[in-house]
PDB file of C-alpha atoms in Angstrom:
ATOM      1  CA  MET A   1      65.613 -50.815  77.060  1.00 72.00           C
ATOM      2  CA  ASP A   2      62.083 -51.203  78.454  1.00 93.00           C
ATOM      3  CA  TRP A   3      63.224 -49.924  81.797  1.00 95.00           C
ATOM      4  CA  MET A   4      59.795 -50.024  83.453  1.00 96.00           C
ATOM      5  CA  ALA A   5      59.560 -53.731  82.603  1.00 96.00           C
ATOM      6  CA  VAL A   6      62.948 -54.220  84.268  1.00 96.00           C
ATOM      7  CA  ALA A   7      61.707 -52.246  87.266  1.00 97.00           C
ATOM      8  CA  ALA A   8      58.560 -54.380  87.468  1.00 97.00           C
ATOM      9  CA  GLU A   9      60.606 -57.590  87.549  1.00 98.00           C
ATOM     10  CA  LEU A  10      62.852 -56.249  90.288  1.00 98.00           C
ATOM     11  CA  ALA A  11      59.858 -54.937  92.237  1.00 98.00           C
ATOM     12  CA  GLU A  12      58.270 -58.377  92.245  1.00 98.00           C
ATOM     13  CA  ASP A  13      61.495 -59.907  93.579  1.00 98.00           C
ATOM     14  CA  PHE A  14      61.727 -57.225  96.251  1.00 98.00           C
ATOM     15  CA  ARG A  15      58.076 -57.734  97.217  1.00 98.00           C
ATOM     16  CA  GLN A  16      58.786 -61.382  98.024  1.00 97.00           C
ATOM     17  CA  GLN A  17      61.657 -60.343 100.326  1.00 97.00           C
ATOM     18  CA  ALA A  18      60.085 -57.243 101.879  1.00 98.00           C
ATOM     19  CA  GLN A  19      59.532 -58.646 105.374  1.00 97.00           C
ATOM     20  CA  ARG A  20      63.141 -59.850 105.542  1.00 97.00           C
ATOM     21  CA  ALA A  21      64.505 -56.612 104.107  1.00 98.00           C
ATOM     22  CA  ASP A  22      62.579 -54.634 106.715  1.00 98.00           C
ATOM     23  CA  ARG A  23      64.942 -56.129 109.314  1.00 97.00           C
ATOM     24  CA  SER A  24      68.109 -56.788 107.275  1.00 98.00           C
ATOM     25  CA  TRP A  25      70.477 -54.042 106.157  1.00 98.00           C
ATOM     26  CA  LYS A  26      72.555 -56.668 104.359  1.00 98.00           C
ATOM     27  CA  LEU A  27      69.605 -57.626 102.154  1.00 98.00           C
ATOM     28  CA  VAL A  28      68.679 -53.991 101.534  1.00 98.00           C
ATOM     29  CA  ALA A  29      72.242 -53.236 100.421  1.00 98.00           C
ATOM     30  CA  GLU A  30      72.186 -56.227  98.072  1.00 98.00           C
ATOM     31  CA  GLN A  31      68.899 -55.095  96.533  1.00 98.00           C
ATOM     32  CA  VAL A  32      70.048 -51.503  96.058  1.00 97.00           C
ATOM     33  CA  THR A  33      73.206 -52.831  94.405  1.00 96.00           C
ATOM     34  CA  ARG A  34      71.010 -54.876  92.042  1.00 96.00           C
ATOM     35  CA  LEU A  35      69.069 -51.755  91.133  1.00 96.00           C
ATOM     36  CA  ALA A  36      72.276 -49.881  90.394  1.00 94.00           C
ATOM     37  CA  ALA A  37      73.646 -52.698  88.233  1.00 93.00           C
ATOM     38  CA  SER A  38      70.394 -52.905  86.239  1.00 95.00           C
ATOM     39  CA  GLY A  39      70.957 -49.573  84.495  1.00 93.00           C
ATOM     40  CA  LEU A  40      67.750 -48.060  85.879  1.00 95.00           C
ATOM     41  CA  TYR A  41      69.463 -44.971  87.255  1.00 95.00           C
ATOM     42  CA  ARG A  42      70.625 -43.978  83.770  1.00 95.00           C
ATOM     43  CA  GLU A  43      66.985 -44.035  82.698  1.00 95.00           C
ATOM     44  CA  LEU A  44      65.595 -42.321  85.791  1.00 95.00           C
ATOM     45  CA  VAL A  45      67.896 -39.319  85.392  1.00 94.00           C
ATOM     46  CA  LYS A  46      66.385 -38.517  81.999  1.00 93.00           C
ATOM     47  CA  ALA A  47      62.844 -39.805  82.652  1.00 95.00           C
ATOM     48  CA  GLU A  48      59.787 -37.570  82.574  1.00 94.00           C
ATOM     49  CA  ARG A  49      58.088 -36.657  85.839  1.00 94.00           C
ATOM     50  CA  ALA A  50      55.145 -39.024  85.257  1.00 96.00           C
ATOM     51  CA  GLU A  51      57.515 -41.919  84.548  1.00 97.00           C
ATOM     52  CA  ARG A  52      59.436 -41.277  87.758  1.00 97.00           C
ATOM     53  CA  PHE A  53      56.114 -41.140  89.626  1.00 97.00           C
ATOM     54  CA  ASP A  54      55.089 -44.541  88.235  1.00 98.00           C
ATOM     55  CA  TYR A  55      58.458 -45.999  89.203  1.00 98.00           C
ATOM     56  CA  LEU A  56      58.412 -44.627  92.746  1.00 98.00           C
ATOM     57  CA  GLU A  57      54.868 -45.843  93.369  1.00 98.00           C
ATOM     58  CA  LEU A  58      55.674 -49.303  92.003  1.00 98.00           C
ATOM     59  CA  MET A  59      58.799 -49.709  94.115  1.00 98.00           C
ATOM     60  CA  SER A  60      57.152 -48.270  97.233  1.00 98.00           C
ATOM     61  CA  SER A  61      54.374 -50.838  96.894  1.00 98.00           C
ATOM     62  CA  ALA A  62      56.999 -53.596  96.839  1.00 98.00           C
ATOM     63  CA  CYS A  63      59.566 -52.799  99.545  1.00 98.00           C
ATOM     64  CA  GLY A  64      59.604 -49.510 101.393  1.00 98.00           C
ATOM     65  CA  VAL A  65      63.081 -49.668 102.899  1.00 99.00           C
ATOM     66  CA  THR A  66      64.821 -50.727  99.679  1.00 98.00           C
ATOM     67  CA  THR A  67      63.052 -47.932  97.833  1.00 98.00           C
ATOM     68  CA  PHE A  68      63.894 -45.400 100.536  1.00 98.00           C
ATOM     69  CA  VAL A  69      67.611 -46.192 100.415  1.00 98.00           C
ATOM     70  CA  SER A  70      67.781 -46.391  96.626  1.00 98.00           C
ATOM     71  CA  SER A  71      65.942 -43.065  96.335  1.00 97.00           C
ATOM     72  CA  GLN A  72      68.866 -41.386  98.082  1.00 97.00           C
ATOM     73  CA  HIS A  73      71.133 -42.422  95.230  1.00 97.00           C
ATOM     74  CA  GLU A  74      68.600 -41.454  92.570  1.00 96.00           C
ATOM     75  CA  SER A  75      68.223 -38.020  94.151  1.00 96.00           C
ATOM     76  CA  ALA A  76      71.992 -37.520  94.174  1.00 97.00           C
ATOM     77  CA  CYS A  77      72.156 -38.468  90.485  1.00 97.00           C
ATOM     78  CA  ARG A  78      69.466 -35.969  89.565  1.00 95.00           C
ATOM     79  CA  ARG A  79      71.099 -33.240  91.664  1.00 95.00           C
ATOM     80  CA  VAL A  80      74.391 -33.526  89.797  1.00 97.00           C
ATOM     81  CA  ALA A  81      72.851 -33.953  86.318  1.00 96.00           C
ATOM     82  CA  GLY A  82      73.162 -30.815  84.218  1.00 94.00           C
ATOM     83  CA  THR A  83      75.822 -29.244  86.458  1.00 95.00           C
ATOM     84  CA  PRO A  84      79.561 -28.776  85.790  1.00 94.00           C
ATOM     85  CA  LEU A  85      80.168 -31.814  88.032  1.00 97.00           C
ATOM     86  CA  GLU A  86      78.089 -34.136  85.836  1.00 97.00           C
ATOM     87  CA  SER A  87      80.990 -35.536  83.802  1.00 96.00           C
ATOM     88  CA  GLU A  88      83.027 -36.289  86.930  1.00 96.00           C
ATOM     89  CA  PHE A  89      80.363 -38.030  89.000  1.00 97.00           C
ATOM     90  CA  LEU A  90      77.284 -39.017  86.997  1.00 97.00           C
ATOM     91  CA  PRO A  91      78.820 -41.841  84.897  1.00 96.00           C
ATOM     92  CA  GLU A  92      80.182 -43.472  88.059  1.00 97.00           C
ATOM     93  CA  TRP A  93      76.902 -43.066  89.914  1.00 97.00           C
ATOM     94  CA  THR A  94      74.444 -44.151  87.221  1.00 96.00           C
ATOM     95  CA  SER A  95      76.547 -47.227  86.422  1.00 94.00           C
ATOM     96  CA  GLY A  96      76.573 -48.223  90.089  1.00 94.00           C
ATOM     97  CA  ARG A  97      80.367 -48.238  90.257  1.00 95.00           C
ATOM     98  CA  ARG A  98      79.969 -45.725  93.074  1.00 97.00           C
ATOM     99  CA  LEU A  99      76.854 -44.943  95.087  1.00 98.00           C
ATOM    100  CA  ALA A 100      75.922 -41.584  96.549  1.00 98.00           C
ATOM    101  CA  GLY A 101      73.572 -40.420  99.251  1.00 97.00           C
ATOM    102  CA  ILE A 102      72.079 -37.071 100.175  1.00 98.00           C
ATOM    103  CA  CYS A 103      72.407 -35.029 103.324  1.00 96.00           C
ATOM    104  CA  PHE A 104      70.347 -31.864 103.137  1.00 94.00           C
ATOM    105  CA  ALA A 105      66.948 -32.505 104.783  1.00 92.00           C
ATOM    106  CA  HIS A 106      68.200 -30.441 107.728  1.00 93.00           C
ATOM    107  CA  VAL A 107      68.177 -27.184 105.740  1.00 92.00           C
ATOM    108  CA  ARG A 108      64.367 -27.161 105.916  1.00 87.00           C
ATOM    109  CA  ARG A 109      64.512 -26.820 109.700  1.00 86.00           C
ATOM    110  CA  PRO A 110      64.360 -23.332 111.295  1.00 85.00           C
ATOM    111  CA  ARG A 111      67.631 -23.930 113.146  1.00 90.00           C
ATOM    112  CA  VAL A 112      70.999 -24.021 111.391  1.00 95.00           C
ATOM    113  CA  ASP A 113      72.535 -27.479 111.796  1.00 95.00           C
ATOM    114  CA  VAL A 114      75.314 -27.112 109.225  1.00 98.00           C
ATOM    115  CA  GLU A 115      77.082 -23.861 108.386  1.00 98.00           C
ATOM    116  CA  ALA A 116      78.522 -23.363 104.897  1.00 98.00           C
ATOM    117  CA  TRP A 117      80.785 -20.709 103.447  1.00 98.00           C
ATOM    118  CA  LEU A 118      83.278 -20.004 100.667  1.00 96.00           C
ATOM    119  CA  GLU A 119      86.781 -19.188 101.839  1.00 94.00           C
ATOM    120  CA  GLY A 120      88.928 -18.171  98.879  1.00 94.00           C
ATOM    121  CA  ASP A 121      89.114 -21.202  96.602  1.00 96.00           C
ATOM    122  CA  ARG A 122      87.817 -23.505  99.344  1.00 97.00           C
ATOM    123  CA  LEU A 123      84.310 -24.573 100.282  1.00 98.00           C
ATOM    124  CA  ARG A 124      83.646 -25.229 103.964  1.00 98.00           C
ATOM    125  CA  PHE A 125      80.896 -27.088 105.825  1.00 98.00           C
ATOM    126  CA  ARG A 126      80.755 -27.427 109.598  1.00 98.00           C
ATOM    127  CA  GLY A 127      78.112 -28.899 111.891  1.00 98.00           C
ATOM    128  CA  THR A 128      76.041 -31.995 112.576  1.00 97.00           C
ATOM    129  CA  ALA A 129      73.615 -33.184 109.917  1.00 96.00           C
ATOM    130  CA  PRO A 130      71.009 -35.276 111.759  1.00 95.00           C
ATOM    131  CA  TRP A 131      70.102 -37.701 108.950  1.00 96.00           C
ATOM    132  CA  PHE A 132      72.056 -39.603 106.340  1.00 98.00           C
ATOM    133  CA  THR A 133      70.671 -42.849 104.942  1.00 98.00           C
ATOM    134  CA  GLY A 134      72.692 -45.708 103.480  1.00 98.00           C
ATOM    135  CA  TRP A 135      75.824 -45.503 105.610  1.00 98.00           C
ATOM    136  CA  GLY A 136      78.192 -48.346 104.751  1.00 97.00           C
ATOM    137  CA  LEU A 137      76.922 -48.647 101.162  1.00 98.00           C
ATOM    138  CA  MET A 138      77.413 -45.160  99.741  1.00 98.00           C
ATOM    139  CA  GLN A 139      80.820 -43.720  98.872  1.00 98.00           C
ATOM    140  CA  ASP A 140      79.805 -40.127  98.087  1.00 98.00           C
ATOM    141  CA  VAL A 141      77.338 -37.579  99.418  1.00 98.00           C
ATOM    142  CA  VAL A 142      75.535 -34.470  98.212  1.00 98.00           C
ATOM    143  CA  VAL A 143      75.621 -32.223 101.253  1.00 98.00           C
ATOM    144  CA  ALA A 144      74.146 -28.803 101.995  1.00 98.00           C
ATOM    145  CA  GLY A 145      74.663 -26.098 104.560  1.00 98.00           C
ATOM    146  CA  THR A 146      73.384 -22.618 105.376  1.00 97.00           C
ATOM    147  CA  THR A 147      75.366 -19.454 104.690  1.00 97.00           C
ATOM    148  CA  ALA A 148      75.508 -16.411 106.952  1.00 96.00           C
ATOM    149  CA  ASP A 149      72.983 -14.612 104.720  1.00 95.00           C
ATOM    150  CA  GLY A 150      70.522 -17.514 104.728  1.00 94.00           C
ATOM    151  CA  ASP A 151      71.260 -19.096 101.357  1.00 96.00           C
ATOM    152  CA  PHE A 152      72.104 -22.781 100.938  1.00 97.00           C
ATOM    153  CA  LEU A 153      75.263 -24.223  99.396  1.00 97.00           C
ATOM    154  CA  PHE A 154      75.127 -27.726  97.869  1.00 98.00           C
ATOM    155  CA  ALA A 155      78.295 -29.688  97.148  1.00 98.00           C
ATOM    156  CA  VAL A 156      79.657 -33.191  96.542  1.00 98.00           C
ATOM    157  CA  SER A 157      82.053 -34.889  98.945  1.00 98.00           C
ATOM    158  CA  GLU A 158      83.481 -38.336  99.460  1.00 98.00           C
ATOM    159  CA  LEU A 159      82.079 -39.954 102.582  1.00 98.00           C
ATOM    160  CA  ASP A 160      85.497 -40.898 103.898  1.00 96.00           C
ATOM    161  CA  ARG A 161      85.920 -37.196 104.726  1.00 96.00           C
ATOM    162  CA  VAL A 162      83.128 -37.281 107.347  1.00 97.00           C
ATOM    163  CA  LYS A 163      82.452 -39.015 110.648  1.00 97.00           C
ATOM    164  CA  ALA A 164      79.205 -40.902 111.262  1.00 98.00           C
ATOM    165  CA  GLY A 165      77.311 -41.367 114.490  1.00 98.00           C
ATOM    166  CA  PRO A 166      75.762 -44.700 115.541  1.00 98.00           C
ATOM    167  CA  ILE A 167      73.039 -46.361 113.477  1.00 98.00           C
ATOM    168  CA  GLN A 168      69.770 -44.764 114.574  1.00 98.00           C
ATOM    169  CA  SER A 169      66.919 -46.808 116.061  1.00 97.00           C
ATOM    170  CA  LEU A 170      63.845 -46.135 113.943  1.00 97.00           C
ATOM    171  CA  CYS A 171      60.251 -47.341 114.129  1.00 96.00           C
ATOM    172  CA  ALA A 172      60.105 -47.542 110.331  1.00 97.00           C
ATOM    173  CA  MET A 173      63.012 -48.008 107.902  1.00 98.00           C
ATOM    174  CA  GLN A 174      65.229 -49.446 110.634  1.00 97.00           C
ATOM    175  CA  ALA A 175      67.238 -51.363 108.022  1.00 98.00           C
ATOM    176  CA  SER A 176      68.185 -48.147 106.199  1.00 98.00           C
ATOM    177  CA  ASN A 177      71.421 -47.560 108.148  1.00 98.00           C
ATOM    178  CA  THR A 178      70.489 -43.968 108.940  1.00 98.00           C
ATOM    179  CA  VAL A 179      73.075 -42.005 110.900  1.00 98.00           C
ATOM    180  CA  ALA A 180      73.995 -38.438 111.810  1.00 98.00           C
ATOM    181  CA  LEU A 181      77.059 -36.999 110.072  1.00 98.00           C
ATOM    182  CA  GLU A 182      79.664 -34.855 111.777  1.00 98.00           C
ATOM    183  CA  LEU A 183      80.876 -32.426 109.120  1.00 98.00           C
ATOM    184  CA  ASP A 184      84.096 -30.453 109.100  1.00 98.00           C
ATOM    185  CA  LEU A 185      84.645 -30.355 105.361  1.00 98.00           C
ATOM    186  CA  ASP A 186      87.255 -28.397 103.460  1.00 98.00           C
ATOM    187  CA  LEU A 187      86.527 -28.934  99.758  1.00 98.00           C
ATOM    188  CA  PRO A 188      87.768 -27.368  96.534  1.00 98.00           C
ATOM    189  CA  ALA A 189      85.374 -24.611  95.474  1.00 97.00           C
ATOM    190  CA  GLU A 190      84.855 -26.548  92.221  1.00 97.00           C
ATOM    191  CA  ARG A 191      82.811 -29.079  94.205  1.00 97.00           C
ATOM    192  CA  LEU A 192      80.015 -26.511  94.562  1.00 97.00           C
ATOM    193  CA  LEU A 193      76.829 -27.809  92.936  1.00 96.00           C
ATOM    194  CA  ALA A 194      74.578 -24.831  93.534  1.00 95.00           C
ATOM    195  CA  ARG A 195      73.850 -21.804  95.653  1.00 96.00           C
ATOM    196  CA  VAL A 196      70.115 -21.727  96.371  1.00 94.00           C
ATOM    197  CA  THR A 197      67.951 -19.117  98.063  1.00 94.00           C
ATOM    198  CA  ARG A 198      65.246 -20.111 100.526  1.00 90.00           C
ATOM    199  CA  GLN A 199      62.600 -19.101  97.972  1.00 89.00           C
ATOM    200  CA  GLN A 200      64.183 -21.251  95.261  1.00 90.00           C
ATOM    201  CA  LEU A 201      64.357 -24.211  97.631  1.00 88.00           C
ATOM    202  CA  ALA A 202      60.687 -23.800  98.547  1.00 83.00           C
ATOM    203  CA  GLY A 203      59.720 -23.843  94.870  1.00 82.00           C
ATOM    204  CA  LYS A 204      61.671 -27.024  94.216  1.00 81.00           C
ATOM    205  CA  ASP A 205      60.303 -28.540  97.420  1.00 83.00           C
ATOM    206  CA  MET A 206      56.717 -28.186  96.223  1.00 88.00           C
ATOM    207  CA  ALA A 207      57.371 -30.282  93.117  1.00 88.00           C
ATOM    208  CA  ASN A 208      59.065 -32.926  95.263  1.00 90.00           C
ATOM    209  CA  ILE A 209      56.300 -32.805  97.874  1.00 93.00           C
ATOM    210  CA  VAL A 210      53.726 -33.784  95.264  1.00 94.00           C
ATOM    211  CA  ALA A 211      56.020 -36.310  93.581  1.00 95.00           C
ATOM    212  CA  ASN A 212      56.541 -38.061  96.900  1.00 96.00           C
ATOM    213  CA  SER A 213      52.803 -38.688  97.122  1.00 98.00           C
ATOM    214  CA  ALA A 214      53.795 -41.760  95.113  1.00 98.00           C
ATOM    215  CA  ARG A 215      55.239 -43.305  98.287  1.00 98.00           C
ATOM    216  CA  SER A 216      51.955 -43.105 100.203  1.00 98.00           C
ATOM    217  CA  LEU A 217      50.061 -44.246  97.125  1.00 99.00           C
ATOM    218  CA  GLY A 218      52.438 -47.196  96.827  1.00 99.00           C
ATOM    219  CA  VAL A 219      51.538 -48.210 100.382  1.00 98.00           C
ATOM    220  CA  THR A 220      47.866 -47.793  99.477  1.00 98.00           C
ATOM    221  CA  ARG A 221      48.328 -50.012  96.431  1.00 98.00           C
ATOM    222  CA  ALA A 222      49.978 -52.726  98.518  1.00 98.00           C
ATOM    223  CA  ALA A 223      47.378 -52.462 101.290  1.00 98.00           C
ATOM    224  CA  LEU A 224      44.491 -52.791  98.829  1.00 96.00           C
ATOM    225  CA  GLY A 225      45.832 -56.228  97.989  1.00 94.00           C
ATOM    226  CA  LEU A 226      45.243 -57.289 101.602  1.00 95.00           C
ATOM    227  CA  LEU A 227      41.672 -55.995 101.827  1.00 94.00           C
ATOM    228  CA  PRO A 228      38.703 -58.280 101.090  1.00 89.00           C
ATOM    229  CA  GLU A 229      36.699 -55.495  99.417  1.00 82.00           C
ATOM    230  CA  PRO A 230      38.153 -52.819  97.097  1.00 77.00           C
ATOM    231  CA  GLU A 231      36.303 -50.016  98.886  1.00 80.00           C
ATOM    232  CA  LEU A 232      39.197 -47.558  98.576  1.00 91.00           C
ATOM    233  CA  SER A 233      40.030 -48.360  94.958  1.00 93.00           C
ATOM    234  CA  ASP A 234      38.111 -45.432  93.483  1.00 94.00           C
ATOM    235  CA  GLN A 235      39.658 -42.951  95.922  1.00 95.00           C
ATOM    236  CA  TYR A 236      43.085 -44.352  95.136  1.00 97.00           C
ATOM    237  CA  ALA A 237      42.614 -44.125  91.354  1.00 97.00           C
ATOM    238  CA  LYS A 238      41.311 -40.544  91.437  1.00 97.00           C
ATOM    239  CA  LEU A 239      43.998 -39.277  93.805  1.00 98.00           C
ATOM    240  CA  ARG A 240      46.722 -41.077  91.876  1.00 98.00           C
ATOM    241  CA  GLU A 241      45.636 -39.328  88.682  1.00 98.00           C
ATOM    242  CA  ARG A 242      45.702 -35.925  90.395  1.00 97.00           C
ATOM    243  CA  ALA A 243      49.168 -36.483  91.839  1.00 97.00           C
ATOM    244  CA  ARG A 244      50.666 -37.986  88.688  1.00 97.00           C
ATOM    245  CA  ASP A 245      49.294 -35.243  86.429  1.00 96.00           C
ATOM    246  CA  TRP A 246      49.851 -32.309  88.794  1.00 95.00           C
ATOM    247  CA  ASP A 247      50.610 -29.203  86.740  1.00 91.00           C
ATOM    248  CA  GLY A 248      52.145 -26.973  89.385  1.00 88.00           C
ATOM    249  CA  GLY A 249      48.841 -25.593  90.664  1.00 89.00           C
ATOM    250  CA  GLN A 250      47.949 -24.417  94.155  1.00 90.00           C
ATOM    251  CA  ASP A 251      46.602 -27.812  95.226  1.00 94.00           C
ATOM    252  CA  GLY A 252      50.007 -29.453  95.748  1.00 95.00           C
ATOM    253  CA  LEU A 253      49.869 -29.519  99.554  1.00 96.00           C
ATOM    254  CA  GLU A 254      46.299 -30.809  99.513  1.00 97.00           C
ATOM    255  CA  ILE A 255      47.219 -33.641  97.134  1.00 97.00           C
ATOM    256  CA  ARG A 256      50.140 -34.757  99.285  1.00 98.00           C
ATOM    257  CA  ALA A 257      48.117 -34.513 102.516  1.00 98.00           C
ATOM    258  CA  ARG A 258      45.307 -36.569 101.000  1.00 98.00           C
ATOM    259  CA  ALA A 259      47.812 -39.177  99.834  1.00 98.00           C
ATOM    260  CA  VAL A 260      49.225 -39.405 103.358  1.00 98.00           C
ATOM    261  CA  ARG A 261      45.719 -39.817 104.791  1.00 98.00           C
ATOM    262  CA  LEU A 262      44.766 -42.478 102.246  1.00 98.00           C
ATOM    263  CA  GLY A 263      47.982 -44.418 102.862  1.00 98.00           C
ATOM    264  CA  LEU A 264      47.433 -44.382 106.627  1.00 98.00           C
ATOM    265  CA  LEU A 265      43.788 -45.400 106.252  1.00 97.00           C
ATOM    266  CA  ALA A 266      44.460 -48.208 103.781  1.00 97.00           C
ATOM    267  CA  ALA A 267      47.357 -49.590 105.808  1.00 98.00           C
ATOM    268  CA  GLN A 268      45.363 -49.540 109.048  1.00 97.00           C
ATOM    269  CA  ALA A 269      42.420 -51.202 107.309  1.00 96.00           C
ATOM    270  CA  SER A 270      44.724 -53.921 105.976  1.00 97.00           C
ATOM    271  CA  LEU A 271      45.985 -54.540 109.510  1.00 97.00           C
ATOM    272  CA  VAL A 272      42.459 -54.894 110.888  1.00 97.00           C
ATOM    273  CA  ALA A 273      41.497 -57.150 107.978  1.00 95.00           C
ATOM    274  CA  SER A 274      44.497 -59.357 108.773  1.00 96.00           C
ATOM    275  CA  GLY A 275      43.453 -59.808 112.400  1.00 96.00           C
ATOM    276  CA  GLY A 276      45.994 -60.979 114.955  1.00 95.00           C
ATOM    277  CA  ARG A 277      48.257 -62.302 112.209  1.00 96.00           C
ATOM    278  CA  GLY A 278      48.855 -58.738 111.074  1.00 95.00           C
ATOM    279  CA  ASN A 279      50.782 -58.028 114.280  1.00 95.00           C
ATOM    280  CA  SER A 280      53.475 -60.545 113.343  1.00 95.00           C
ATOM    281  CA  LEU A 281      56.727 -59.114 112.005  1.00 93.00           C
ATOM    282  CA  ASP A 282      56.420 -61.696 109.240  1.00 94.00           C
ATOM    283  CA  HIS A 283      53.138 -60.175 108.026  1.00 96.00           C
ATOM    284  CA  PRO A 284      53.116 -57.276 105.542  1.00 97.00           C
ATOM    285  CA  ALA A 285      50.237 -55.379 107.185  1.00 98.00           C
ATOM    286  CA  GLN A 286      52.237 -54.153 110.184  1.00 98.00           C
ATOM    287  CA  ARG A 287      55.080 -53.099 107.893  1.00 98.00           C
ATOM    288  CA  LEU A 288      52.696 -51.111 105.704  1.00 98.00           C
ATOM    289  CA  VAL A 289      51.307 -49.314 108.778  1.00 98.00           C
ATOM    290  CA  ARG A 290      54.822 -48.261 109.798  1.00 98.00           C
ATOM    291  CA  GLU A 291      55.758 -47.240 106.262  1.00 99.00           C
ATOM    292  CA  ALA A 292      52.577 -45.164 105.911  1.00 99.00           C
ATOM    293  CA  MET A 293      53.452 -43.457 109.190  1.00 98.00           C
ATOM    294  CA  PHE A 294      56.974 -42.736 107.949  1.00 98.00           C
ATOM    295  CA  TYR A 295      55.731 -41.133 104.733  1.00 98.00           C
ATOM    296  CA  SER A 296      53.551 -38.783 106.780  1.00 97.00           C
ATOM    297  CA  VAL A 297      56.723 -37.101 108.081  1.00 95.00           C
ATOM    298  CA  THR A 298      58.967 -37.452 105.017  1.00 91.00           C
ATOM    299  CA  GLN A 299      60.125 -34.138 103.519  1.00 87.00           C
ATOM    300  CA  LEU A 300      57.897 -32.411 106.036  1.00 87.00           C
ATOM    301  CA  THR A 301      57.889 -28.647 105.584  1.00 88.00           C
ATOM    302  CA  ARG A 302      55.991 -26.469 108.049  1.00 89.00           C
ATOM    303  CA  GLU A 303      53.234 -25.812 105.505  1.00 93.00           C
ATOM    304  CA  LEU A 304      52.893 -29.482 104.603  1.00 94.00           C
ATOM    305  CA  GLY A 305      52.716 -30.441 108.271  1.00 94.00           C
ATOM    306  CA  GLN A 306      49.925 -27.956 108.931  1.00 96.00           C
ATOM    307  CA  THR A 307      47.950 -29.094 105.882  1.00 96.00           C
ATOM    308  CA  THR A 308      48.371 -32.769 106.745  1.00 96.00           C
ATOM    309  CA  ILE A 309      47.276 -32.292 110.357  1.00 96.00           C
ATOM    310  CA  ALA A 310      44.194 -30.374 109.222  1.00 96.00           C
ATOM    311  CA  THR A 311      43.374 -33.055 106.641  1.00 95.00           C
ATOM    312  CA  LEU A 312      43.688 -35.851 109.196  1.00 95.00           C
ATOM    313  CA  LEU A 313      41.597 -34.056 111.805  1.00 93.00           C
ATOM    314  CA  ARG A 314      38.857 -33.222 109.300  1.00 90.00           C
ATOM    315  CA  ALA A 315      38.673 -36.882 108.347  1.00 74.00           C
ATOM    316  CA  CYS A 316      38.386 -37.811 112.026  1.00 69.00           C
ATOM    317  CA  CYS A 317      35.424 -35.476 112.473  1.00 64.00           C
ATOM    318  CA  ASP A 318      33.552 -36.442 109.274  1.00 59.00           C
TER     319      ASP A 318
END
């Protein structure tokens, strides 16, 4: 299976529908279901990092909200792969027979939103997780909470065990059906995916921080198509190479911050180049501006936030 060719065909279809999808959860759900049925998730789970980067950039350049929702499922698949729960959940998830989301962004915050603990042969989670994307489409969730000693427990649960808040009103990704989840879970201890220390989470976060540069670079790629002159093309190509080939060095935060800045700059330039038409909800420029903004706060650790702010302010003063 030439899975990147399949992805390219789907991306082109999604690109044609991106303005509609930006305002239609029904269309987003249909497109995510198409992705699941295509077999791409089976390939993404075993793909190399550079291949996943290419895929994420391609899809982000086509339709931000569809890619954002589908990435939740991909992340869940990769979380369960290689664990004792793989045989129970991964075949169902990668085939698209069941879809899963993730609910653990809150563990990066200083406050404890969700408590987690082992109680005999039971695994408990209690609290309010502020963000879950894909409500109404997903059947399962990878959830995380904080233990009394500051570690994090990750587990799999069916979504019919939790209660969701109202659909959140968002400036970008409104059609993602993002909600808060009220958790009072009592799961078999066998549902435990991992116990992770804060240091281990930070190490994994850095790899994901750089990988998610592909989202901002996808916006840049789309915005370049709306600009009359390819003035940012060289910057885009050089930064893309650095992000795609990142080897775990100390420049991870800088790469991501530069990608955020380039995405914001390219999207804003595409809006100006489009003139008054760019302010129409039917025009891609305004959508790209909002998506670029969203990616500036996605997976935002304290260190990434500080680096991004400094990068943006330096650019302002140049």
